[in-house]
Tab-separated table of C-alpha atoms and ligand atoms in Angstrom:
chain	number	residue	atom	x	y	z
A	1180	MET	CA	0.000	0.000	0.000
A	1181	GLU	CA	2.897	2.338	-0.824
A	1182	GLU	CA	1.146	5.161	-2.673
A	1183	ILE	CA	-1.203	6.175	0.096
A	1184	GLU	CA	-1.372	9.868	0.749
A	1185	THR	CA	-4.022	9.886	3.420
A	1186	ILE	CA	-4.666	6.942	5.684
A	1187	LEU	CA	-8.107	6.839	7.236
A	1188	ILE	CA	-8.150	5.669	10.825
A	1189	ASN	CA	-11.606	5.198	12.220
A	1190	GLU	CA	-13.077	3.138	15.009
A	1191	GLU	CA	-13.483	0.016	12.881
A	1192	ILE	CA	-9.879	0.122	11.669
A	1193	LEU	CA	-8.568	0.814	15.131
A	1194	LYS	CA	-10.495	-2.089	16.639
A	1195	SER	CA	-9.344	-4.395	13.848
A	1196	PHE	CA	-5.733	-3.292	14.245
A	1197	ILE	CA	-5.791	-4.190	17.919
A	1198	SER	CA	-6.915	-7.737	17.116
A	1199	CYS	CA	-5.197	-8.300	13.762
A	1200	HIS	CA	-2.849	-6.009	11.798
A	1201	ARG	CA	-3.683	-7.751	8.570
A	1202	LYS	CA	-7.417	-7.233	8.976
A	1203	ALA	CA	-6.949	-3.503	9.520
A	1204	PHE	CA	-4.585	-3.394	6.544
A	1205	LEU	CA	-7.128	-5.103	4.268
A	1206	ILE	CA	-9.966	-2.813	5.395
A	1207	GLU	CA	-7.741	0.191	4.755
A	1208	GLU	CA	-6.846	-1.208	1.342
A	1209	GLU	CA	-10.554	-1.515	0.488
A	1210	ILE	CA	-11.157	2.050	1.613
A	1211	GLN	CA	-8.283	3.276	-0.532
A	1212	ARG	CA	-9.624	1.331	-3.517
A	1213	ASN	CA	-13.162	2.646	-3.168
A	1214	GLY	CA	-12.230	6.164	-2.109
A	1215	ILE	CA	-12.416	7.690	1.334
A	1216	SER	CA	-15.880	8.678	2.355
A	1217	LEU	CA	-15.963	10.606	5.565
A	1218	PRO	CA	-18.980	10.525	7.870
A	1219	ASP	CA	-21.073	13.623	8.542
A	1220	LEU	CA	-18.686	15.883	10.426
A	1221	ASP	CA	-21.406	18.392	11.290
A	1222	ASP	CA	-23.559	16.097	13.407
A	1223	GLY	CA	-21.929	17.457	16.561
A	1224	ARG	CA	-20.784	13.976	17.579
A	1225	THR	CA	-18.117	13.136	14.996
A	1226	PHE	CA	-14.588	14.366	15.550
A	1227	ALA	CA	-11.896	14.346	12.891
A	1228	ALA	CA	-8.305	15.509	12.666
A	1229	ASN	CA	-5.321	15.273	10.380
A	1230	TYR	CA	-2.291	13.776	12.014
A	1231	VAL	CA	0.969	13.030	10.173
A	1232	GLY	CA	-0.739	11.995	6.921
A	1233	MET	CA	-3.589	10.211	8.627
A	1234	GLN	CA	-7.215	11.255	8.685
A	1235	LEU	CA	-8.499	10.344	12.134
A	1236	VAL	CA	-12.241	10.030	12.712
A	1237	VAL	CA	-14.202	8.969	15.759
A	1238	LYS	CA	-17.821	9.243	16.825
A	1239	VAL	CA	-19.096	9.968	20.310
A	1240	ASP	CA	-22.278	8.069	21.186
A	1241	GLU	CA	-23.684	10.708	23.491
A	1242	PHE	CA	-22.773	13.562	25.813
A	1243	VAL	CA	-23.743	13.515	29.466
A	1244	THR	CA	-22.890	15.530	32.526
A	1245	ILE	CA	-21.040	13.741	35.297
A	1246	ASP	CA	-20.327	15.657	38.518
A	1247	GLY	CA	-21.083	18.885	36.686
A	1248	GLU	CA	-18.603	18.102	33.900
A	1249	LYS	CA	-19.600	17.587	30.263
A	1250	THR	CA	-18.494	14.084	29.311
A	1251	ALA	CA	-18.189	12.302	25.965
A	1252	VAL	CA	-19.547	8.756	26.157
A	1253	LEU	CA	-18.535	5.640	24.206
A	1254	ASP	CA	-21.245	2.992	24.329
A	1255	ILE	CA	-19.516	-0.410	24.092
A	1256	ARG	CA	-22.753	-2.450	24.374
A	1257	SER	CA	-21.081	-5.139	26.426
A	1258	LYS	CA	-20.746	-5.952	30.092
A	1259	THR	CA	-17.007	-5.658	30.581
A	1260	ILE	CA	-14.586	-2.898	29.727
A	1261	ARG	CA	-11.608	-4.402	27.964
A	1262	GLU	CA	-8.218	-3.005	27.025
A	1263	ARG	CA	-9.387	-2.310	23.465
A	1264	HIS	CA	-12.210	-0.120	24.822
A	1265	LYS	CA	-9.734	1.888	26.870
A	1266	ILE	CA	-7.556	2.309	23.783
A	1267	LEU	CA	-10.581	3.549	21.858
A	1268	ALA	CA	-11.310	6.047	24.637
A	1269	SER	CA	-7.686	7.201	24.477
A	1270	PHE	CA	-7.990	7.565	20.720
A	1271	LEU	CA	-11.090	9.718	21.184
A	1272	ALA	CA	-9.326	11.888	23.759
A	1273	PHE	CA	-6.348	12.256	21.432
A	1274	ILE	CA	-8.493	13.430	18.493
A	1275	MET	CA	-10.383	15.809	20.715
A	1276	SER	CA	-7.156	17.312	21.990
A	1277	LEU	CA	-5.958	17.782	18.376
A	1278	ASN	CA	-9.159	19.801	17.940
A	1279	GLU	CA	-8.231	21.722	21.098
A	1280	PHE	CA	-11.332	20.300	22.629
A	1281	ASP	CA	-10.584	18.566	25.903
A	1282	MET	CA	-13.414	16.805	27.640
A	1283	ALA	CA	-13.925	14.044	30.175
A	1284	ILE	CA	-14.465	10.589	28.663
A	1285	ALA	CA	-16.686	7.799	29.972
A	1286	ILE	CA	-17.461	4.286	28.795
A	1287	LYS	CA	-21.006	2.990	28.971
A	1288	THR	CA	-21.357	-0.746	29.528
A	1289	THR	CA	-24.637	-2.639	29.801
A	1290	GLU	CA	-24.359	-2.196	33.566
A	1291	GLU	CA	-22.728	1.138	34.314
A	1292	LEU	CA	-21.248	4.393	33.117
A	1293	ARG	CA	-17.590	4.608	34.084
A	1294	ARG	CA	-15.209	7.546	33.745
A	1295	ILE	CA	-11.978	6.674	31.954
A	1296	TYR	CA	-8.626	8.402	32.237
A	1297	PRO	CA	-7.266	8.221	28.700
A	1298	ARG	CA	-3.652	7.573	27.862
A	1299	LYS	CA	-3.030	9.831	24.906
A	1300	GLU	CA	0.615	8.750	24.587
A	1301	LYS	CA	-0.607	5.184	24.060
A	1302	ALA	CA	-2.936	6.363	21.278
A	1303	GLU	CA	-0.014	8.212	19.697
A	1304	ARG	CA	2.242	5.144	19.823
A	1305	LEU	CA	-0.482	3.004	18.320
A	1306	LEU	CA	-1.068	5.475	15.507
A	1307	SER	CA	2.592	5.555	14.620
A	1308	SER	CA	2.723	1.755	14.478
A	1309	MET	CA	-0.440	1.775	12.303
A	1310	LYS	CA	1.193	4.183	9.915
A	1311	GLU	CA	4.230	1.939	9.644
A	1312	VAL	CA	2.107	-1.163	8.974
A	1313	PHE	CA	-0.152	0.552	6.429
A	1314	SER	CA	2.823	1.921	4.524
A	1315	GLY	CA	4.456	-1.491	4.114
A	1316	PRO	CA	3.553	-4.775	2.397
A	1317	SER	CA	0.446	-6.667	3.552
A	1318	PRO	CA	1.113	-8.359	6.900
A	1319	HIS	CA	0.993	-12.147	7.108
A	1320	PRO	CA	-2.121	-13.608	8.736
A	1321	THR	CA	-2.055	-14.398	12.421
A	1322	PHE	CA	-4.806	-16.958	12.721
A	1323	SER	CA	-6.958	-17.082	15.794
A	1324	PHE	CA	-10.464	-18.115	16.812
A	1325	ALA	CA	-11.762	-14.735	15.576
A	1326	CYS	CA	-10.789	-15.605	11.989
A	1327	ARG	CA	-13.781	-17.911	11.665
A	1328	ASN	CA	-16.095	-14.943	11.253
A	1329	CYS	CA	-13.724	-12.614	9.461
A	1330	PRO	CA	-14.714	-11.543	5.925
A	1331	PHE	CA	-11.085	-11.966	4.828
A	1332	HIS	CA	-10.841	-15.543	5.995
A	1333	ASN	CA	-10.661	-17.127	2.520
A	1334	ASP	CA	-8.205	-14.511	1.334
A	1335	CYS	CA	-5.927	-15.147	4.331
A	1336	VAL	CA	-6.007	-18.916	4.010
A	1337	LYS	CA	-5.133	-18.607	0.305
A	1338	PHE	CA	-2.348	-16.124	1.038
A	1339	ALA	CA	-0.861	-18.230	3.846
A	1340	SER	CA	-1.049	-21.498	1.943
A	1341	GLU	CA	0.596	-20.010	-1.154
A	1342	LYS	CA	3.435	-18.753	1.024
A	1343	GLY	CA	3.644	-21.984	3.025
A	1344	ASP	CA	3.235	-19.752	6.079
A	1345	ILE	CA	3.703	-21.522	9.417
A	1346	SER	CA	0.440	-20.094	10.700
A	1347	MET	CA	-1.386	-22.478	8.311
A	1348	ILE	CA	-0.689	-25.247	10.820
A	1349	ASN	CA	-3.594	-25.852	13.143
A	1350	GLY	CA	-2.367	-25.578	16.719
A	1351	VAL	CA	0.230	-22.934	15.870
A	1352	GLY	CA	-0.779	-19.507	17.132
A	1353	GLN	CA	1.269	-16.355	17.331
A	1354	GLY	CA	3.444	-17.527	20.272
A	1355	ARG	CA	4.269	-20.900	18.763
A	1356	LYS	CA	4.908	-19.339	15.367
A	1357	LYS	CA	7.502	-17.021	16.922
A	1358	ALA	CA	9.151	-19.931	18.744
A	1359	LEU	CA	9.356	-21.912	15.501
A	1360	GLU	CA	10.800	-19.001	13.573
A	1361	LYS	CA	13.343	-18.407	16.315
A	1362	ALA	CA	14.357	-22.037	16.021
A	1363	GLY	CA	15.004	-21.519	12.305
A	1364	TYR	CA	11.860	-22.992	10.743
A	1365	SER	CA	10.459	-20.686	8.110
A	1366	ASN	CA	7.672	-22.623	6.393
A	1367	VAL	CA	5.223	-25.516	6.613
A	1368	LYS	CA	7.421	-27.894	4.560
A	1369	GLU	CA	10.347	-27.536	6.927
A	1370	ILE	CA	8.134	-28.316	9.892
A	1371	SER	CA	6.633	-31.309	8.106
A	1372	ARG	CA	10.167	-32.787	8.018
A	1373	ALA	CA	11.108	-31.783	11.559
A	1374	ASN	CA	11.979	-34.191	14.341
A	1375	PRO	CA	9.163	-33.995	16.955
A	1376	GLU	CA	11.596	-34.385	19.842
A	1377	THR	CA	13.692	-31.432	18.685
A	1378	LEU	CA	10.531	-29.432	18.057
A	1379	SER	CA	9.181	-30.193	21.514
A	1380	LYS	CA	12.367	-28.776	23.084
A	1381	TYR	CA	12.288	-25.592	21.025
A	1382	MET	CA	8.613	-24.998	21.676
A	1383	GLY	CA	8.421	-26.145	25.275
A	1384	ILE	CA	5.624	-28.615	24.488
A	1385	SER	CA	5.274	-32.373	24.895
A	1386	VAL	CA	6.576	-34.746	22.223
A	1387	ALA	CA	3.002	-35.886	21.571
A	1388	GLN	CA	1.963	-32.292	20.873
A	1389	ALA	CA	4.994	-31.774	18.633
A	1390	GLU	CA	4.166	-34.989	16.734
A	1391	LYS	CA	0.703	-33.629	16.076
A	1392	ILE	CA	2.127	-30.355	14.763
A	1393	VAL	CA	4.521	-32.203	12.433
A	1394	LEU	CA	1.673	-34.377	11.144
A	1395	GLN	CA	-0.559	-31.340	10.739
A	1396	ALA	CA	2.214	-29.666	8.690
A	1397	ARG	CA	2.582	-32.825	6.598
A	1398	SER	CA	-1.144	-32.886	5.964
A	1399	VAL	CA	-1.234	-29.220	4.919
A	1400	SER	CA	1.788	-29.531	2.627
A	1401	THR	CA	0.554	-32.711	0.909
A	1402	SER	CA	-3.235	-32.064	1.146
A	1403	LYS	CA	-3.605	-35.560	2.599
A	1404	TRP	CA	-5.836	-36.851	5.397
A	1405	PHE	CA	-4.153	-38.840	8.191
A	1406	LEU	CA	-6.026	-41.316	10.318
A	1407	ILE	CA	-4.711	-41.164	13.892
A	1408	ASP	CA	-7.309	-43.282	15.691
A	1409	LYS	CA	-9.491	-45.971	14.131
A	1410	ASN	CA	-11.599	-46.734	17.167
A	1411	LYS	CA	-14.541	-44.401	16.723
A	1412	LYS	CA	-17.324	-45.539	14.419
A	1413	VAL	CA	-20.002	-43.585	12.586
A	1414	PRO	CA	-23.538	-45.004	12.804
A	1415	ASP	CA	-24.685	-45.917	9.328
A	1416	ARG	CA	-28.471	-45.971	8.947
A	1417	THR	CA	-30.783	-45.700	5.978
A	1418	THR	CA	-32.595	-42.806	7.622
A	1419	GLU	CA	-30.525	-40.006	9.102
A	1420	TYR	CA	-30.929	-36.388	10.147
A	1421	PHE	CA	-28.433	-33.561	9.643
A	1422	PHE	CA	-28.948	-30.594	11.929
A	1423	ASP	CA	-27.533	-27.087	11.997
A	1424	VAL	CA	-28.521	-23.903	13.851
A	1425	GLU	CA	-28.275	-20.218	12.920
A	1426	LYS	CA	-28.667	-17.600	15.634
A	1427	ALA	CA	-29.653	-13.940	15.391
A	1428	ALA	CA	-28.125	-11.215	17.573
A	1429	ASP	CA	-30.952	-11.777	20.075
A	1430	GLU	CA	-32.333	-15.142	21.216
A	1431	THR	CA	-33.950	-15.955	17.872
A	1432	TYR	CA	-32.848	-19.201	16.210
A	1433	LEU	CA	-33.274	-20.931	12.903
A	1434	LEU	CA	-33.117	-24.704	13.338
A	1435	GLY	CA	-32.370	-26.404	10.024
A	1436	VAL	CA	-32.791	-30.146	9.494
A	1437	LEU	CA	-32.070	-32.312	6.492
A	1438	LEU	CA	-33.793	-35.696	6.595
A	1439	LYS	CA	-32.223	-38.363	4.404
A	1440	THR	CA	-34.191	-41.523	3.755
A	1441	LYS	CA	-33.606	-44.340	1.270
A	1442	LYS	CA	-35.661	-42.555	-1.375
A	1443	LYS	CA	-35.087	-38.836	-0.890
A	1444	THR	CA	-33.752	-35.977	1.179
A	1445	VAL	CA	-36.036	-33.319	2.661
A	1446	TYR	CA	-34.868	-30.043	4.172
A	1447	LYS	CA	-36.967	-28.074	6.672
A	1448	TYR	CA	-36.280	-25.142	8.914
A	1449	PHE	CA	-37.990	-23.882	12.054
A	1450	ILE	CA	-37.744	-20.312	13.290
A	1451	LEU	CA	-37.875	-19.894	17.028
A	1452	LEU	CA	-38.395	-16.215	17.731
A	1453	GLU	CA	-37.158	-14.834	21.011
A	1454	GLU	CA	-40.692	-13.814	21.935
A	1455	GLU	CA	-42.597	-16.705	20.338
A	1456	TRP	CA	-40.938	-20.088	19.954
A	1457	GLU	CA	-43.233	-22.713	21.490
A	1458	GLU	CA	-45.118	-23.814	18.371
A	1459	GLU	CA	-42.060	-24.002	16.115
A	1460	TRP	CA	-40.121	-25.868	18.796
A	1461	GLU	CA	-42.918	-28.411	18.921
A	1462	ASN	CA	-42.872	-28.682	15.105
A	1463	PHE	CA	-39.125	-29.236	15.195
A	1464	LEU	CA	-39.464	-31.997	17.794
A	1465	ASN	CA	-42.228	-33.680	15.810
A	1466	PHE	CA	-40.064	-33.654	12.710
A	1467	VAL	CA	-37.014	-35.213	14.367
A	1468	LYS	CA	-39.234	-37.742	16.127
A	1469	LEU	CA	-40.646	-39.052	12.854
A	1470	HIS	CA	-37.748	-41.514	12.941
A	1471	PRO	CA	-37.068	-41.790	16.671
A	1472	ARG	CA	-34.068	-44.079	16.374
A	1473	SER	CA	-32.229	-42.295	13.570
A	1474	PRO	CA	-29.001	-40.464	14.366
A	1475	ILE	CA	-28.925	-36.678	14.213
A	1476	TYR	CA	-25.574	-35.465	12.932
A	1477	HIS	CA	-24.386	-31.992	13.841
A	1478	TYR	CA	-21.088	-30.111	14.243
A	1479	ASP	CA	-19.619	-29.045	17.605
A	1480	VAL	CA	-21.409	-28.198	20.840
A	1481	PHE	CA	-23.527	-25.194	19.897
A	1482	ASP	CA	-26.388	-27.189	18.298
A	1483	ARG	CA	-26.593	-29.453	21.363
A	1484	ASN	CA	-26.697	-26.408	23.639
A	1485	VAL	CA	-29.651	-25.035	21.694
A	1486	ILE	CA	-31.620	-28.285	22.105
A	1487	GLU	CA	-30.821	-28.281	25.816
A	1488	LYS	CA	-31.881	-24.646	26.141
A	1489	PHE	CA	-35.310	-25.124	24.573
A	1490	GLY	CA	-35.786	-28.435	26.342
A	1491	PHE	CA	-35.232	-26.581	29.602
A	1492	LEU	CA	-37.508	-23.666	28.640
A	1493	SER	CA	-40.331	-25.965	27.528
A	1494	HIS	CA	-40.067	-28.144	30.668
A	1495	LYS	CA	-40.187	-31.216	28.438
A	1496	SER	CA	-37.645	-33.987	28.221
A	1497	VAL	CA	-35.429	-33.890	25.139
A	1498	LYS	CA	-33.479	-36.966	26.175
A	1499	ASN	CA	-34.491	-38.881	23.062
A	1500	VAL	CA	-33.122	-36.102	20.830
A	1501	LEU	CA	-29.929	-35.538	22.856
A	1502	ASN	CA	-29.134	-39.265	22.917
A	1503	ARG	CA	-29.286	-39.405	19.149
A	1504	LEU	CA	-26.920	-36.485	18.533
A	1505	GLU	CA	-23.675	-37.431	16.783
A	1506	ASP	CA	-21.055	-34.697	16.849
A	1507	LEU	CA	-19.006	-34.967	13.666
A	1508	TYR	CA	-16.520	-32.362	14.926
A	1509	ALA	CA	-15.698	-34.545	17.941
A	1510	ILE	CA	-15.275	-37.625	15.744
A	1511	ILE	CA	-13.077	-35.824	13.227
A	1512	THR	CA	-10.748	-34.128	15.702
A	1513	HIS	CA	-10.360	-37.397	17.602
A	1514	SER	CA	-9.695	-39.556	14.567
A	1515	PHE	CA	-8.035	-37.481	11.849
A	1516	ILE	CA	-5.478	-34.863	10.959
A	1517	LEU	CA	-6.815	-32.930	7.995
A	1518	PRO	CA	-5.248	-30.415	5.608
A	1519	VAL	CA	-7.115	-27.453	7.090
A	1520	ARG	CA	-6.174	-24.438	9.172
A	1521	PHE	CA	-9.384	-24.647	11.192
A	1522	TYR	CA	-11.527	-27.681	11.770
A	1523	SER	CA	-14.628	-25.649	10.977
A	1524	LEU	CA	-17.390	-27.347	9.002
A	1525	LYS	CA	-16.602	-25.071	6.070
A	1526	ASP	CA	-12.920	-25.971	5.940
A	1527	VAL	CA	-13.479	-29.671	6.518
A	1528	ALA	CA	-16.335	-29.979	3.990
A	1529	ARG	CA	-14.214	-28.294	1.337
A	1530	THR	CA	-11.617	-31.048	1.660
A	1531	VAL	CA	-14.295	-33.514	0.520
A	1532	GLY	CA	-15.195	-31.285	-2.427
A	1533	PHE	CA	-18.342	-29.707	-0.988
A	1534	GLU	CA	-19.040	-26.092	-1.974
A	1535	TRP	CA	-21.657	-23.707	-0.589
A	1536	ARG	CA	-23.978	-22.072	-3.131
A	1537	LEU	CA	-23.561	-18.768	-1.285
A	1538	GLU	CA	-19.827	-18.961	-0.927
A	1539	ASP	CA	-19.350	-15.496	0.583
A	1540	LEU	CA	-21.614	-16.158	3.532
A	1541	ASN	CA	-20.303	-17.401	6.863
A	1542	GLY	CA	-21.880	-17.997	10.268
A	1543	TYR	CA	-21.399	-14.398	11.308
A	1544	GLU	CA	-23.007	-13.032	8.129
A	1545	ALA	CA	-25.880	-15.481	8.564
A	1546	MET	CA	-26.342	-14.145	12.090
A	1547	LYS	CA	-26.519	-10.593	10.754
A	1548	LEU	CA	-28.979	-11.668	8.052
A	1549	LEU	CA	-31.256	-13.424	10.522
A	1550	THR	CA	-31.225	-10.305	12.679
A	1551	GLU	CA	-32.068	-8.183	9.652
A	1552	TRP	CA	-34.844	-10.570	8.598
A	1553	LYS	CA	-36.350	-10.306	12.049
A	1554	GLU	CA	-36.585	-6.545	11.703
A	1555	LYS	CA	-37.784	-6.405	8.089
A	1556	ARG	CA	-39.484	-9.803	7.568
A	1557	ASP	CA	-38.149	-9.778	4.040
A	1558	GLU	CA	-38.728	-13.126	2.253
A	1559	GLU	CA	-35.619	-12.789	0.098
A	1560	ILE	CA	-33.414	-12.516	3.168
A	1561	LEU	CA	-35.040	-15.566	4.680
A	1562	GLU	CA	-34.527	-17.566	1.485
A	1563	LYS	CA	-30.862	-16.661	1.574
A	1564	ILE	CA	-30.402	-17.795	5.184
A	1565	ALA	CA	-32.338	-20.999	4.508
A	1566	MET	CA	-30.197	-21.740	1.449
A	1567	TYR	CA	-27.040	-21.202	3.479
A	1568	ASN	CA	-28.341	-23.342	6.317
A	1569	GLU	CA	-29.479	-26.121	3.972
A	1570	ASP	CA	-25.962	-26.206	2.536
A	1571	ASP	CA	-24.560	-26.490	6.057
A	1572	CYS	CA	-26.766	-29.557	6.536
A	1573	ARG	CA	-25.735	-30.976	3.164
A	1574	ALA	CA	-22.082	-30.329	4.050
A	1575	LEU	CA	-22.616	-32.433	7.199
A	1576	LEU	CA	-23.972	-35.219	5.021
A	1577	ALA	CA	-20.945	-35.055	2.674
A	1578	VAL	CA	-18.486	-35.096	5.584
A	1579	LYS	CA	-20.307	-37.905	7.367
A	1580	GLU	CA	-20.255	-40.069	4.218
A	1581	LYS	CA	-16.511	-39.598	3.855
A	1582	ILE	CA	-15.490	-40.252	7.457
A	1583	GLY	CA	-18.031	-43.080	7.811
A	1584	LYS	CA	-16.480	-44.828	4.820
A	1585	ILE	CA	-13.003	-44.627	6.326
A	1586	LEU	CA	-13.769	-45.368	9.976
A	1587	ASN	CA	-16.337	-48.085	9.370
A	1588	SER	CA	-13.949	-50.036	7.135
A	1589	TYR	CA	-11.838	-51.052	10.157
B	56	LIG	S1	-8.878	-14.028	8.750
B	56	LIG	FE1	-7.775	-13.778	10.663
B	56	LIG	S2	-5.699	-13.299	10.026
B	56	LIG	FE2	-7.020	-12.893	8.296
B	56	LIG	S3	-7.564	-10.767	8.430
B	56	LIG	FE3	-9.168	-11.901	9.412
B	56	LIG	S4	-8.617	-11.925	11.590
B	56	LIG	FE4	-6.761	-11.366	10.432
């Protein structure tokens, strides 16, 4: 991003920078590509300033008076004040002071309004490191749990795999990556050939953990699956259910179920609104009880938690449903090493050739769409979420077929 004249630093970029330099860089790159559009600076709540080639913008959520002093408030809409919120408050104070406009700053959580003493020097240091990053080449990805919902996820995985970047190895976070680089390993291939005992010493981990990292690197560099435990089996029945849940920002859920019988597959979804869920919950239970002994495949613990939640709320036993749940994530991570950075359903299903019809959508986007649908009740939005959810269920089916074939052959 060498030709930048003005770098825009706003709240979104600042927050992203704190969690991932690359994310902030890619957002900035998009802004530069599409042109900088500044928010309304005359609304009395937006503050902007030019600072060493950077256009700084921040918005105050409201002004209140605390102990007789006018105070600018940042509403963080969460319970706990974290370091990133304090940095944002410092950033606000810094911009205000550049406008010769000093004011007390407070953070509003869901529970309280707390005065914050900003550290302007910290904001200044952060801005100078942002300028350095944005003026250089795109940073390498630093994968973390947050990447699962990041819009740049595919881009980062592609970038890292083309470069053979160490962070492509599942189980290697920022700390381990640094330790590996310090020990002289610079890419996935080198780690795939490493001696686990040597690696365990360099990284301060057990030999078993190091063996897993070496195998994971081998899998990524060869695109091969490795079977590490043959003991788990996958129930194989003619009639099976595949179940996946989408959640809105509130307690509204879309429960999607694909029923596969000998003759056909049928997909249905049930929308349990926060304020009205009883009837649809009942409909969902009736549907999964049509074949009361058939397994219900799902992925990871969230779907189980949702069944438990509504079972609890309805005061009815859901034992029959819970006992039939088969968590494919648990089976996969116990039995295989796969050529994926994350063991998300999306990454795993792609290794068996499954593709989503709406390839740009992820769980986070689906959550936003369900929230939007709830407000607007727009049929097109609902169709989109249902299509995405149906593909999640079909992805479960594709993955189950593949791992069932391998595990059940032993
Ligand atoms: S996917 Fe992860 S590494 Fe890539 S930009 Fe997003 S948060 Fe950063």
